[in-house]
Coordinates of C-alpha atoms and ligand atoms in Angstrom, one line a residue:
X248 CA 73.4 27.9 49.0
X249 CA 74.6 31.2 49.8
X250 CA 75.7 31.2 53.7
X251 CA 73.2 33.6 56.0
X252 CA 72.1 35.5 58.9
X253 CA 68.8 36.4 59.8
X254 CA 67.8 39.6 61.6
X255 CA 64.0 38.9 63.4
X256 CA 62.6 42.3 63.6
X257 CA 60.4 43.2 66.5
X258 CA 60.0 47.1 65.2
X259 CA 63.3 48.2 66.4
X260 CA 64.4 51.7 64.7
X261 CA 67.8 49.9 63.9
X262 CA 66.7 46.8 62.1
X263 CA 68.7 48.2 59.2
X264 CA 71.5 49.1 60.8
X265 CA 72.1 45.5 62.5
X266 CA 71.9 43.7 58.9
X267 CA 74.4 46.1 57.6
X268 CA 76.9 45.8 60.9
X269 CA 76.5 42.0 59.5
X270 CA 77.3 42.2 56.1
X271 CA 80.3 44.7 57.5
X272 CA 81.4 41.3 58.4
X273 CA 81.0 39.7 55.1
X274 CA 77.9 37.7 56.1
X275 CA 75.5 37.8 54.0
X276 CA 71.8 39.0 56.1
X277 CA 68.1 38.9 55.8
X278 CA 65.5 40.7 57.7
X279 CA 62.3 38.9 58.8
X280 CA 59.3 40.2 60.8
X281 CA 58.7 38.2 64.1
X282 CA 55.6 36.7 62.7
X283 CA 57.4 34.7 60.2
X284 CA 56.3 30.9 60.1
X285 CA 59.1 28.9 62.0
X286 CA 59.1 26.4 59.5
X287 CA 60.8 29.6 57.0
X288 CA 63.3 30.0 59.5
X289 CA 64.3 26.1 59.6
X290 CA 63.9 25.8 55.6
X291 CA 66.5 28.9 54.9
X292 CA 68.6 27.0 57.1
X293 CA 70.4 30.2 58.8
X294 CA 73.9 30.1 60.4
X295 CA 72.5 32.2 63.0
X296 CA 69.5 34.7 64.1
X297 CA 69.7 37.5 65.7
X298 CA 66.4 39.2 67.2
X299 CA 66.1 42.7 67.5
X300 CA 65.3 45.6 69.9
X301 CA 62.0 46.6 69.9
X302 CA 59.4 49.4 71.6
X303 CA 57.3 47.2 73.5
X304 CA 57.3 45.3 77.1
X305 CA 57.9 41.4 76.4
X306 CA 55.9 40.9 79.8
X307 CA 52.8 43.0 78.3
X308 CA 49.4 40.8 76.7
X309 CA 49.5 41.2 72.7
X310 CA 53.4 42.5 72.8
X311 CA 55.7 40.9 69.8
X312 CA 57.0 37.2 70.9
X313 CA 58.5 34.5 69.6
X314 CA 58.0 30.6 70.7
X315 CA 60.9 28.2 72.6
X316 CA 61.4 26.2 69.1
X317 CA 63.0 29.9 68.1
X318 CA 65.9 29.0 70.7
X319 CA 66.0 25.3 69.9
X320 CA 66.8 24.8 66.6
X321 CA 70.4 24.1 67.3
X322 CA 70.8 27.9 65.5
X323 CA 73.0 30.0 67.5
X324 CA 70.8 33.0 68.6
X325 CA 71.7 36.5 69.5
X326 CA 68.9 38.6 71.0
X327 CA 69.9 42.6 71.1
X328 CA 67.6 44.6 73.8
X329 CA 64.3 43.4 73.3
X330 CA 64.9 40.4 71.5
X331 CA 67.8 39.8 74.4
X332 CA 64.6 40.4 77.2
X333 CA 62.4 38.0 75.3
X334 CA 64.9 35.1 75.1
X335 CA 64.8 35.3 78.9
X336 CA 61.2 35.8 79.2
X337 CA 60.7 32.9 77.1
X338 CA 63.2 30.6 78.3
X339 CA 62.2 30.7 82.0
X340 CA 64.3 34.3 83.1
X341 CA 62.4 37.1 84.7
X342 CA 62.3 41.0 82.9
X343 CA 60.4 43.5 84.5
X344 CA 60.5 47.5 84.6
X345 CA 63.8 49.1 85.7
X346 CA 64.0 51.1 88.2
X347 CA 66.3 53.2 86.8
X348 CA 65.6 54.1 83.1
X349 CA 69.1 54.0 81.0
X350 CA 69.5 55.6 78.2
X351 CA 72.5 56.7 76.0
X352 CA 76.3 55.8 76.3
X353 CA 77.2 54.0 79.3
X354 CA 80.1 52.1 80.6
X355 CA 79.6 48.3 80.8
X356 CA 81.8 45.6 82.2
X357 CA 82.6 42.7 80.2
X358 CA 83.8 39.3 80.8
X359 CA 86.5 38.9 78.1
X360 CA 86.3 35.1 78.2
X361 CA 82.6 35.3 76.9
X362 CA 82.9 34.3 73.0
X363 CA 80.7 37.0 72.2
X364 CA 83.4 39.7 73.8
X365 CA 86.6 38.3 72.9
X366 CA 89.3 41.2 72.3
X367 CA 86.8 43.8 73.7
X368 CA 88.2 45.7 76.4
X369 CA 87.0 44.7 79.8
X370 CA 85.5 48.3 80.2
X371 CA 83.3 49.5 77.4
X372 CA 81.1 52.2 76.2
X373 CA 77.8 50.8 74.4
X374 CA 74.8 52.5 73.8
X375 CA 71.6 51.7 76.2
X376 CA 67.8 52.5 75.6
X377 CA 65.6 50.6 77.8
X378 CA 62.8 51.0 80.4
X379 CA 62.8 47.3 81.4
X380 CA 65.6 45.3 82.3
X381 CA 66.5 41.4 83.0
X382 CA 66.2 41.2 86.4
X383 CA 66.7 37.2 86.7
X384 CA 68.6 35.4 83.2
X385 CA 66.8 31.9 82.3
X386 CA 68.0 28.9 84.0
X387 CA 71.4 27.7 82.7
X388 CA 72.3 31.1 81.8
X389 CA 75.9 33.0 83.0
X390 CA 75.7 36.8 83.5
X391 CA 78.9 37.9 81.1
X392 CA 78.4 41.9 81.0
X393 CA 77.0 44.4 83.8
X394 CA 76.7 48.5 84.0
X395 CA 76.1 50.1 87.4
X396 CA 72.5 50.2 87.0
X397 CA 72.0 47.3 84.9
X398 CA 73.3 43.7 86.7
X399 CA 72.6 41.7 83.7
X400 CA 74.1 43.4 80.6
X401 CA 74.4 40.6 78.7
X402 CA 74.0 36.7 79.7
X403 CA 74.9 33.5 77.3
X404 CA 74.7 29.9 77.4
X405 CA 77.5 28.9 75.2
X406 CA 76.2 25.2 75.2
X407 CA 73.3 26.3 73.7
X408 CA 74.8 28.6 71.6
X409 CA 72.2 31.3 73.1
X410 CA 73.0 34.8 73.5
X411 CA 71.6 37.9 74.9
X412 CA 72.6 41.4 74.8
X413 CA 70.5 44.9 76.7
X414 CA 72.1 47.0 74.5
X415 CA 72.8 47.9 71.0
X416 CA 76.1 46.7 69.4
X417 CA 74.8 47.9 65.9
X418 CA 74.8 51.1 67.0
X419 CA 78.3 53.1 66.4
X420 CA 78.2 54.9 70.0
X421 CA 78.8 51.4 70.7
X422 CA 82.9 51.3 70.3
X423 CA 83.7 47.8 70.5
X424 CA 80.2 47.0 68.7
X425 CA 81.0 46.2 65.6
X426 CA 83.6 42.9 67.2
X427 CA 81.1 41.5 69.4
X428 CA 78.8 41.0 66.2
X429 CA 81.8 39.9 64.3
X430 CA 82.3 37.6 67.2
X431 CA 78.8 36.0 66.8
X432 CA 78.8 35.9 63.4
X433 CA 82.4 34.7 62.6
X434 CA 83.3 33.1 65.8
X435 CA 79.9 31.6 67.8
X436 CA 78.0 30.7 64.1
X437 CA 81.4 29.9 62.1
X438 CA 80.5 32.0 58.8
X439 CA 83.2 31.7 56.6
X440 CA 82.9 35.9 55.5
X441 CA 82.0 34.5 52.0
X442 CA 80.0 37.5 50.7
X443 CA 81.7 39.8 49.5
X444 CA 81.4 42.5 46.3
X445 CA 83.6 40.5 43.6
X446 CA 81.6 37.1 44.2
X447 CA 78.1 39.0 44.2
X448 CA 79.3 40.6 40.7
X449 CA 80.3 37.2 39.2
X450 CA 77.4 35.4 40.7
X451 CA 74.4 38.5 39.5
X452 CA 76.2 38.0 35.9
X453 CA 76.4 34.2 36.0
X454 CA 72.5 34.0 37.3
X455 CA 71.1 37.0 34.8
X456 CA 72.6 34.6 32.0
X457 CA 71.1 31.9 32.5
X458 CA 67.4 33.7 33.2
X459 CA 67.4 35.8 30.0
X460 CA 68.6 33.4 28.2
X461 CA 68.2 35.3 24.3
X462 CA 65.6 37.2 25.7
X463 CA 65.6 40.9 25.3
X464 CA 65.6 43.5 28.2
X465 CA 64.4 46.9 28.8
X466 CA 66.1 49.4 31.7
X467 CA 65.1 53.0 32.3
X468 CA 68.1 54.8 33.0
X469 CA 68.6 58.0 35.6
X470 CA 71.6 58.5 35.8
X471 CA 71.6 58.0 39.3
X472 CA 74.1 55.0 40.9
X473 CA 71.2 52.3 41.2
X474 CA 70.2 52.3 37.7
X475 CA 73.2 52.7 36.6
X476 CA 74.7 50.0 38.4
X477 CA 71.8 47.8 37.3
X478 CA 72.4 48.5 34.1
X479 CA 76.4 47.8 34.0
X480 CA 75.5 44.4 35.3
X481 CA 73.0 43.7 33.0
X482 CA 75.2 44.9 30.1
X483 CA 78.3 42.7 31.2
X484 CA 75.8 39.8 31.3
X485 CA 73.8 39.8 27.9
X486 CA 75.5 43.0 26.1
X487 CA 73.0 44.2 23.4
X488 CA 69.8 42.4 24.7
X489 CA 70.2 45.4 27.0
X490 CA 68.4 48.2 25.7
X491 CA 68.3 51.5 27.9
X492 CA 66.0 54.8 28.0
X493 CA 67.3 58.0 29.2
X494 CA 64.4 60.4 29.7
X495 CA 66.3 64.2 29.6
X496 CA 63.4 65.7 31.1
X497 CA 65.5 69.0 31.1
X498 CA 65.4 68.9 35.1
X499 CA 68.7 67.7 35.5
X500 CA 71.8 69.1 36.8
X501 CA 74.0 70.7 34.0
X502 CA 75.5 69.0 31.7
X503 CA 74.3 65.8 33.5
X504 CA 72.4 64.5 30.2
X505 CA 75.6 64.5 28.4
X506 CA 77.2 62.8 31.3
X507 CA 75.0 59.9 31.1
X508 CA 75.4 59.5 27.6
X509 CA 78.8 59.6 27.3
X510 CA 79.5 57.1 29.7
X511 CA 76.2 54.8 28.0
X512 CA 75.8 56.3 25.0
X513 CA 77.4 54.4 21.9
X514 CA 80.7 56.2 22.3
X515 CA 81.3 55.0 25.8
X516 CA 82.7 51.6 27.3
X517 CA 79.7 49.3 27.5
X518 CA 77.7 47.3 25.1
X519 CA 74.0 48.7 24.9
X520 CA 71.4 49.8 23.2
X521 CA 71.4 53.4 24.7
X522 CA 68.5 55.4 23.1
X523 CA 68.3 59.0 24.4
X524 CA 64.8 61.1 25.0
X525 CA 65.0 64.8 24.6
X526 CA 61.8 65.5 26.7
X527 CA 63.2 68.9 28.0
X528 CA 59.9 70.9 26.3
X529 CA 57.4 68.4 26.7
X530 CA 57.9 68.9 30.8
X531 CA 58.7 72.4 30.7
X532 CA 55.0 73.2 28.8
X533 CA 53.8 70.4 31.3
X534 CA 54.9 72.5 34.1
X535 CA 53.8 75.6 33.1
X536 CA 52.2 77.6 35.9
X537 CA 52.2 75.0 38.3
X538 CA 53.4 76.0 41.1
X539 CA 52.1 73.4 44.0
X540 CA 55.0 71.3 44.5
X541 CA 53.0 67.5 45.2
X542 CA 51.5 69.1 41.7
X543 CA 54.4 69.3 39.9
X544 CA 55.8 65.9 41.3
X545 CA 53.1 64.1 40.3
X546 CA 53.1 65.9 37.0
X547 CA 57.3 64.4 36.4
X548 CA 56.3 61.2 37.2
X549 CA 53.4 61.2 34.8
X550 CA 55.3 62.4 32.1
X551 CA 58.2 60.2 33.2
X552 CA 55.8 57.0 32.7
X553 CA 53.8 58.4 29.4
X554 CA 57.7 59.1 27.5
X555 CA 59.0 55.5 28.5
X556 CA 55.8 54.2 27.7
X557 CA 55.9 55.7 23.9
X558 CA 59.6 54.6 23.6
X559 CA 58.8 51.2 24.9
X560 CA 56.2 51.1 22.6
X561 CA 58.6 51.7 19.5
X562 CA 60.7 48.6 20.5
X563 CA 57.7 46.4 20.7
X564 CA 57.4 43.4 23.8
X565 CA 60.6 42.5 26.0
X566 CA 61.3 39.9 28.2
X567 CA 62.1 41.6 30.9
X568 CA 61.9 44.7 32.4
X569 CA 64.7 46.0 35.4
X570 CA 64.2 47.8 38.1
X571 CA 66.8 49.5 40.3
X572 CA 65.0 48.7 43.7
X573 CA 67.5 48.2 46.7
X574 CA 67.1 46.3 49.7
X575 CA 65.8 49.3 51.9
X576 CA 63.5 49.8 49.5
X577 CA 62.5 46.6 50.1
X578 CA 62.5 47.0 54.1
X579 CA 60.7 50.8 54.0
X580 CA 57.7 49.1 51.7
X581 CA 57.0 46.8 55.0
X582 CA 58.3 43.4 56.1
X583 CA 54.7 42.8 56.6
X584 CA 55.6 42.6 60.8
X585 CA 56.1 45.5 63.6
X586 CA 58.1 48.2 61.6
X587 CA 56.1 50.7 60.6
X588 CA 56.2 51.8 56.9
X589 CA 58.9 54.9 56.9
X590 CA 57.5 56.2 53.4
X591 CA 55.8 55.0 50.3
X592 CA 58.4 55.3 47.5
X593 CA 59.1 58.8 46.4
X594 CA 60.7 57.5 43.3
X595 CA 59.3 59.0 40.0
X596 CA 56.6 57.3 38.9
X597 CA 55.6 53.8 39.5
X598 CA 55.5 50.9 37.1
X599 CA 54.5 51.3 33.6
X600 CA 50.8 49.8 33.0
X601 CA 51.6 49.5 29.4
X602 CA 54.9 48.0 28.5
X603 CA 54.7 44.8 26.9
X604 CA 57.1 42.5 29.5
X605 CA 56.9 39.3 31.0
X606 CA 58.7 39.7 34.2
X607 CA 60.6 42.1 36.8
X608 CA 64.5 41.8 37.1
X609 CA 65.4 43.5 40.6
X610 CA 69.3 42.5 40.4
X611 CA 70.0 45.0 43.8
X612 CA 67.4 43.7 45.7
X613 CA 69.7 42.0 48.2
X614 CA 71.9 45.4 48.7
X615 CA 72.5 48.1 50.7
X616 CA 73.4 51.6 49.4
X617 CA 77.2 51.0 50.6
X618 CA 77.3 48.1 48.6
X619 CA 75.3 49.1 45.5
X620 CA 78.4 51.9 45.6
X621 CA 81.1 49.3 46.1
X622 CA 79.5 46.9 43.5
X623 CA 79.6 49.5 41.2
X624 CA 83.7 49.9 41.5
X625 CA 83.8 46.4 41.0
X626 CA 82.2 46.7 37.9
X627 CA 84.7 49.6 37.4
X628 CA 82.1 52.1 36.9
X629 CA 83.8 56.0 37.1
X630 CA 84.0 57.2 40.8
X631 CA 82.1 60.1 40.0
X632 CA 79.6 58.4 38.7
X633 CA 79.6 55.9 41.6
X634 CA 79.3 58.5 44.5
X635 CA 77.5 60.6 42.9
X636 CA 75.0 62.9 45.4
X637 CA 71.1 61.3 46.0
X638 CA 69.3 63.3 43.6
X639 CA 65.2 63.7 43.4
X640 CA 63.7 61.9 41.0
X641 CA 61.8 65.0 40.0
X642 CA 65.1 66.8 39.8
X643 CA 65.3 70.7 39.7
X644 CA 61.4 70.7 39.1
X645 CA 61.3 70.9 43.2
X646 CA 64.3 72.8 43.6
X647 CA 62.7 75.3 41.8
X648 CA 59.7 77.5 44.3
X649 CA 56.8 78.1 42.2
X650 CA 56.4 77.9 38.6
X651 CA 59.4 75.9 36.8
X652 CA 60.3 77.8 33.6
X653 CA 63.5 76.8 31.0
X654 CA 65.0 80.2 32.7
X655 CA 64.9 79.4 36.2
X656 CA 66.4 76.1 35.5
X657 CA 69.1 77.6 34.0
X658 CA 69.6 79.5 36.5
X659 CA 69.6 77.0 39.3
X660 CA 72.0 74.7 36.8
X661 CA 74.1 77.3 37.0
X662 CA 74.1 78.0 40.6
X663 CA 74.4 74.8 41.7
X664 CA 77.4 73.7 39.2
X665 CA 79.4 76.8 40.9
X666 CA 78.5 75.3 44.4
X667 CA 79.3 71.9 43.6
X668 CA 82.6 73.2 42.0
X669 CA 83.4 75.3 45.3
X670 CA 82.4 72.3 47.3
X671 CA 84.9 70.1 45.7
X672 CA 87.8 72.4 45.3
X673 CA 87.6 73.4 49.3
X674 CA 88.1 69.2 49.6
X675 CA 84.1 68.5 51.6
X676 CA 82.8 67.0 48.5
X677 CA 83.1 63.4 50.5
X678 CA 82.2 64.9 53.8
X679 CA 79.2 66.2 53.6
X680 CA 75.8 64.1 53.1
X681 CA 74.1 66.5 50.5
X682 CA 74.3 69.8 49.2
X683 CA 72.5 71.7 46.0
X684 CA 71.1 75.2 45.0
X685 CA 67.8 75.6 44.7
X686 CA 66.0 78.7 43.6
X687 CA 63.9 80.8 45.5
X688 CA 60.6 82.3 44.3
X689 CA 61.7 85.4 45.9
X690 CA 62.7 88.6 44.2
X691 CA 64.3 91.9 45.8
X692 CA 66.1 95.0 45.0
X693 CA 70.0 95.3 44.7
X694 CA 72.6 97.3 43.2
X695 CA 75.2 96.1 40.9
X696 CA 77.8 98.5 39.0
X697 CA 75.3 101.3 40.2
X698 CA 72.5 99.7 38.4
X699 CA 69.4 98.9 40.1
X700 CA 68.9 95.3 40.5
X701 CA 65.6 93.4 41.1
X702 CA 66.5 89.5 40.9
X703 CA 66.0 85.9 42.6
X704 CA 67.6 84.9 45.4
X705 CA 69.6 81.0 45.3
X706 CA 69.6 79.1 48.3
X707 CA 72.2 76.8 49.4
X708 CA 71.8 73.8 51.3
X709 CA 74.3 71.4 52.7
X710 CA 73.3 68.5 55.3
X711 CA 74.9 66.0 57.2
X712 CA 72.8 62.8 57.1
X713 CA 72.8 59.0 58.7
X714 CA 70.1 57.9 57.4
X715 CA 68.2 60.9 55.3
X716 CA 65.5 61.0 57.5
X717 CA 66.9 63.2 60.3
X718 CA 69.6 65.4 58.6
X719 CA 71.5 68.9 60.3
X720 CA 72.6 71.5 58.2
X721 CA 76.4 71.2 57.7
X722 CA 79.2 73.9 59.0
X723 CA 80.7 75.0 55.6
X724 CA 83.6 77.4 56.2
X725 CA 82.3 81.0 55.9
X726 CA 85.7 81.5 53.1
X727 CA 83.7 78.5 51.3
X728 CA 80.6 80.3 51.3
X729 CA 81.6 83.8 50.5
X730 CA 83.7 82.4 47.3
X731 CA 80.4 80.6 46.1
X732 CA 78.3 83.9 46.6
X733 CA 80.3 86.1 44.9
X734 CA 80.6 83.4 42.0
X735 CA 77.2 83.3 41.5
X736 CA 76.3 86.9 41.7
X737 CA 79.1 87.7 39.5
X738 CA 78.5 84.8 37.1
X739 CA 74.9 83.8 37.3
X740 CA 72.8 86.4 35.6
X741 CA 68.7 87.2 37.2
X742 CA 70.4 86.3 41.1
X743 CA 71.3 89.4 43.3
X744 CA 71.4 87.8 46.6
X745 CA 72.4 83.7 48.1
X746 CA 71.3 82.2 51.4
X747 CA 72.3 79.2 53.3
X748 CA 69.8 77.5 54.5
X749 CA 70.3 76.4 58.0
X750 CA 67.2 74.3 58.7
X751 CA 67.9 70.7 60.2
X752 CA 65.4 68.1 59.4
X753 CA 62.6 68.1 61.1
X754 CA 61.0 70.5 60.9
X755 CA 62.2 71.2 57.6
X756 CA 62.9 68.4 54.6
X757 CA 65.9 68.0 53.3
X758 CA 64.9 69.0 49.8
X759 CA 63.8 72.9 49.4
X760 CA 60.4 72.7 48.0
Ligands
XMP828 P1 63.5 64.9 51.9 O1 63.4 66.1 51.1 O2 62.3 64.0 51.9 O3 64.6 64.0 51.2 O4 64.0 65.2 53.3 C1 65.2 62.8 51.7 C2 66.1 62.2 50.6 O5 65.3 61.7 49.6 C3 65.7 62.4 48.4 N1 64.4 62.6 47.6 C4 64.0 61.9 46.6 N2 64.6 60.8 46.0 N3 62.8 60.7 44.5 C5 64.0 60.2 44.9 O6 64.5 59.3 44.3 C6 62.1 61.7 45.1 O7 61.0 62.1 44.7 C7 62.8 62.3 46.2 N4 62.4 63.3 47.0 C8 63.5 63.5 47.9 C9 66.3 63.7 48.8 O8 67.2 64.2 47.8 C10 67.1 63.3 50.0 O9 68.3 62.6 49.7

């Protein structure tokens, strides 16, 4: 049984972030909602829980808890802002409302013999955000951190292996955070660090084998990393039971349909069955003079669903069926506790209702983006292919304002390659989060070669993003920007004028619309 970690939410924003800190540690991580039967917790058998922050007062009637079995399973547990107030609520301490409020990064004072802060310096910065604060720990328990305003930082009872933090260590504007979870982790719970990308490769192959058996197995491919990390895997582990579909619904970036097919197509490394759609017209007269942009989303994914179902139809009934879900995915569609739902999936489509199968492979359920990248260079998948940009599901259809026609998309293709090829050549293809042209609806006059011009205007966009749902546009050099202007004018014919967009998210999104 794989060695693990579970993460108890209590509808902290950074539930996310403290099961990825974890698996920065090469422990493997779960997250749970706090109203998980106990008798779960004891069955997975965890080397240690951690609880996490959350919005309420522990004190208040109603707010999120947890009973005293929690702390005495013999588990080690770690509780991080609210979870650390409700292990002293709970265990006989006293939390009430601060009188001073602290929020952001403040300087705490450790005690360096503590496990938990071994090799942290005895002055450190960590990030508060809390209204309440433990006035009194629970009996037994030693005060081993403290900030001016806060006297119990963090308190621990190393006999009991209990642990409890006030602020966030998962957060990076805590410095030193990152070692005091490696100290729990590593140190208090004694993980060995056994998860790690080449044993998760060997172990997906090993375990897809012995489930499919003979059987045969159908993948739609995007393109993107997750399918196409999916579908490497699946290939290594049953070769040509794997059969792919690529729909070219003539939305994607240039050239990118012959990307994907030379790297999965029949002249490329892997062995598939790679069978290639050329939907391009079938959207385009789909999309014509649709303009609403929810419209011509839903439209994509329709038409997304009715191709593959017509292909899946020709191959008859599968076995299986994958899907590239990863584990946010899996977090943003609920854990059924406190966190609120962040968005219904806003990938193309949904499941097809008429494809002959007999069950769901997920095989990057368990991972994080990070590591869906870093499985992927284990499986030795190109780099380019591997960091490749997030791109929409619906592709250029809503980078296109207004009505999506074969000579807008060109045009946008075009645009965008030159930005992209700008991008890289000034060395920020790494740096920054996202960037892409999109096309405005908007015509105006210019003048070119003392011609009267009256042409569309690109838009460039470029964001620097955590977690894509807050995002700020990114400071390109203005050299940077000039050079792709004048490209695209010059090169791009029916555009006369390029804007950067400078619009942070909120209010705006960080796809143009
Ligand atoms: P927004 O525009 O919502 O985008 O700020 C946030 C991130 O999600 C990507 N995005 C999508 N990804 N299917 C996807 O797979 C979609 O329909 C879709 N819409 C937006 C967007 O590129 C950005 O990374």
């Amino acid at each position: 049984m794989r060695e693990k970690v579970i993460v108890i939410d209590f509808g902290g924003q950074y539930n996310q972030l403290v099961a990825r800190r974890v698996r920065e540690c090469n422990v493997y991580c779960e997250i749970y909602s706090y109203k998980t039967d106990i008798a779960k917790i004891k069955d997975m058998n965890p080397k240690g829980i951690i609880l996490t922050g959350g919005p309420n007062s522990c004190y208040e009637q109603g707010a999120p808890s947890c009973t005293e079995e929690l702390f005495n399973l013999g588990i080690p547990v770690l509780g991080l802002c609210y979870g650390a107030q409700l292990m002293m609520l709970v265990l006989g301490g006293k939390v009430e409302k601060a009188p001073v409020r602290e929020y952001g990064k403040i300087e705490v004072s450790v005690n360096t013999s503590s496990a938990l802060f071994e090799g942290v310096s005895p002055t450190t910065i960590c990030w508060m955000s809390h209204n309440d604060y433990i006035s009194q720990p629970a009996p037994g328990f030693d005060i081993c951190a403290r900030t001016a305003d806060c006297p119990v930082a963090a308190a621990e009872s190393p006999a009991l292996g209990l642990y409890a933090i006030q602020f966030h260590p998962e957060v990076l504007h805590t410095k030193e955070g990152t070692k005091m979870l490696y100290n729990f982790v590593r140190g208090i719970c004694g993980c060995s660090g056994d998860w790690k990308m080449d044993s998760f490769v060997e172990n997906s192959i090993k375990s897809i084998r012995e489930k499919v058996g003979n059987g045969s197995v159908l993948c739609a491919l995007s393109g993107g990393v997750d399918s196409s990390v999916a579908a490497v895997l699946l290939s290594k582990a049953i070769g040509k039971q794997l059969t792919c579909v690529f729909v070219d619904h003539g939305l994607l970036r240039k050239n990118e349909g012959d990307e994907v097919e030379a790297v999965f197509g029949p002249d490329g490394p892997y062995k598939l069955n790679f069978i290639r759609v050329n939907a391009q017209k079938r959207y385009y007269s789909k999309l014509a003079g649709v303009t609403e942009p929810e419209q011509k989303r839903k439209i994509i994914g329709e038409e997304f669903i009715r191709v593959f179902e017509e292909e899946a139809k020709k191959i008859g009934a599968v076995d299986y069926l994958v899907q590239g879900t990863i584990y946010p995915d899996v977090v943003e569609s609920g854990l059924g506790g406190e966190s609120a739902v962040i968005k219904s999936h806003h990938n193309v489509g949904g499941l097809p209702d008429y494809v002959d199968f007999k069950e769901i492979i997920e095989p990057l359920r368990d991972l994080f983006k990070d590591e869906v990248r870093k499985a992927g260079l284990e499986l030795g998948i190109p780099d380019n292919l591997v960091y490749r940009q997030p791109f929409p599901g619906p592709g250029l259809g809503i980078r296109i304002i207004g009505e999506v026609t074969e000579e807008k998309v060109r045009i946008v293709q075009d645009a965008d390659l030159i930005y992209r090829e700008e991008i890289a050549k000034a060395g920020l293809d790494r740096s920054i989060g996202q960037y892409f042209a999109a096309l405005t609806n908007m015509r105006s006059v210019g003048v070119m070669g003392d011609e009267r011009t009256y042409d569309y205007a690109v838009a460039l966009r470029a964001v620097n993003t955590v977690d894509f749902m807050t995002a700020e546009s990114a400071e390109i050099p203005f050299e940077v920007l000039q050079k792709v202007m004048s490209r695209i004018i010059n090169e791009v014919k029916g555009v006369n004028r390029v804007m950067y967009d400078l619009t942070s998210k909120p209010p705006g999104t960080i796809e143009f619309e």
